[in-house]
């Protein structure tokens, strides 16, 4: 279930990352090694407040807490690492949405 915080608005749906048909090719550093994961982030919500960018990733298959088991999903930590780099590189673009 997604927190219904009224400040958040949908910024991206079906955000393609690190594929050949996307501009968002950002390596993700894990343990000193850069990886390029290909995939799609279901939805990215966000807002800017007091100059601070707030982002959240919504993954439809893991958004129901009763069915989510963290040990079975590598995606959330990968999304987190990607979004950390994404917000650094595309902060101006995100703020304009």
Coordinates of C-alpha atoms in Angstrom, one line a residue:
X1 CA 0.0 0.0 0.0
X2 CA 1.3 3.4 -0.9
X3 CA 1.4 6.2 1.6
X4 CA -1.2 8.8 0.4
X5 CA 1.0 11.8 1.3
X6 CA -0.6 14.7 -0.7
X7 CA 2.8 16.4 -1.4
X8 CA 3.9 13.6 -3.7
X9 CA 2.9 13.6 -7.4
X10 CA 3.7 11.1 -10.1
X11 CA 6.9 12.1 -11.9
X12 CA 7.6 9.1 -14.0
X13 CA 5.6 6.0 -15.0
X14 CA 7.4 3.0 -16.5
X15 CA 10.8 4.6 -16.2
X16 CA 13.2 2.6 -18.4
X17 CA 16.7 2.5 -16.9
X18 CA 20.0 1.5 -18.5
X19 CA 18.4 0.1 -21.7
X20 CA 19.5 0.9 -25.2
X21 CA 16.4 3.1 -25.7
X22 CA 16.7 5.3 -22.7
X23 CA 18.6 8.4 -21.8
X24 CA 18.9 7.2 -18.2
X25 CA 22.1 5.1 -18.4
X26 CA 23.6 5.3 -14.9
X27 CA 25.9 2.7 -13.5
X28 CA 25.1 1.5 -10.0
X29 CA 28.1 1.0 -7.8
X30 CA 27.9 -2.0 -5.4
X31 CA 31.0 -3.0 -3.5
X32 CA 33.3 -0.9 -5.6
X33 CA 32.1 -2.4 -8.9
X34 CA 29.9 -0.5 -11.4
X35 CA 26.9 -2.5 -12.7
X36 CA 24.4 -1.5 -15.4
X37 CA 21.0 -3.0 -14.6
X38 CA 18.4 -3.0 -17.3
X39 CA 14.8 -2.7 -16.4
X40 CA 11.7 -0.6 -15.7
X41 CA 10.8 1.2 -12.5
X42 CA 7.0 1.1 -12.2
X43 CA 6.5 4.6 -10.8
X44 CA 8.5 7.4 -9.3
X45 CA 6.8 10.0 -7.2
X46 CA 8.3 13.2 -5.8
X47 CA 8.1 16.8 -4.7
X48 CA 10.5 19.6 -3.7
X49 CA 10.2 21.3 -0.4
X50 CA 12.6 24.0 1.0
X51 CA 15.0 23.1 -1.8
X52 CA 15.0 19.4 -0.8
X53 CA 14.0 16.8 -3.4
X54 CA 11.9 14.0 -2.0
X55 CA 11.5 10.9 -4.1
X56 CA 9.9 7.5 -3.7
X57 CA 9.7 4.5 -5.9
X58 CA 6.5 2.5 -6.2
X59 CA 7.0 -1.1 -7.3
X60 CA 3.6 -2.6 -7.9
X61 CA 4.4 -6.2 -7.1
X62 CA 6.0 -5.3 -3.7
X63 CA 3.7 -2.4 -2.7
X64 CA 1.5 -4.7 -0.6
X65 CA 3.4 -5.2 2.7
X66 CA 1.5 -8.4 3.5
X67 CA 2.9 -10.2 0.4
X68 CA 6.4 -8.6 0.5
X69 CA 9.3 -10.6 1.8
X70 CA 12.5 -8.5 1.6
X71 CA 14.8 -11.5 1.3
X72 CA 13.2 -12.5 -2.0
X73 CA 13.5 -9.1 -3.7
X74 CA 16.7 -7.6 -4.9
X75 CA 14.9 -4.8 -6.7
X76 CA 14.3 -2.3 -3.8
X77 CA 17.9 -1.8 -2.9
X78 CA 18.9 -1.6 -6.5
X79 CA 16.1 1.0 -7.1
X80 CA 17.5 2.9 -4.1
X81 CA 21.0 3.0 -5.5
X82 CA 19.7 4.0 -8.9
X83 CA 17.5 6.8 -7.6
X84 CA 20.4 8.2 -5.5
X85 CA 22.4 8.6 -8.7
X86 CA 19.4 9.6 -10.8
X87 CA 18.5 12.5 -8.5
X88 CA 22.1 13.8 -8.6
X89 CA 22.2 13.7 -12.4
X90 CA 18.7 14.8 -13.2
X91 CA 17.7 17.0 -10.3
X92 CA 16.8 20.0 -12.5
X93 CA 14.7 17.8 -14.8
X94 CA 12.8 16.3 -11.9
X95 CA 12.2 19.7 -10.2
X96 CA 10.6 21.0 -13.4
X97 CA 8.0 18.2 -13.5

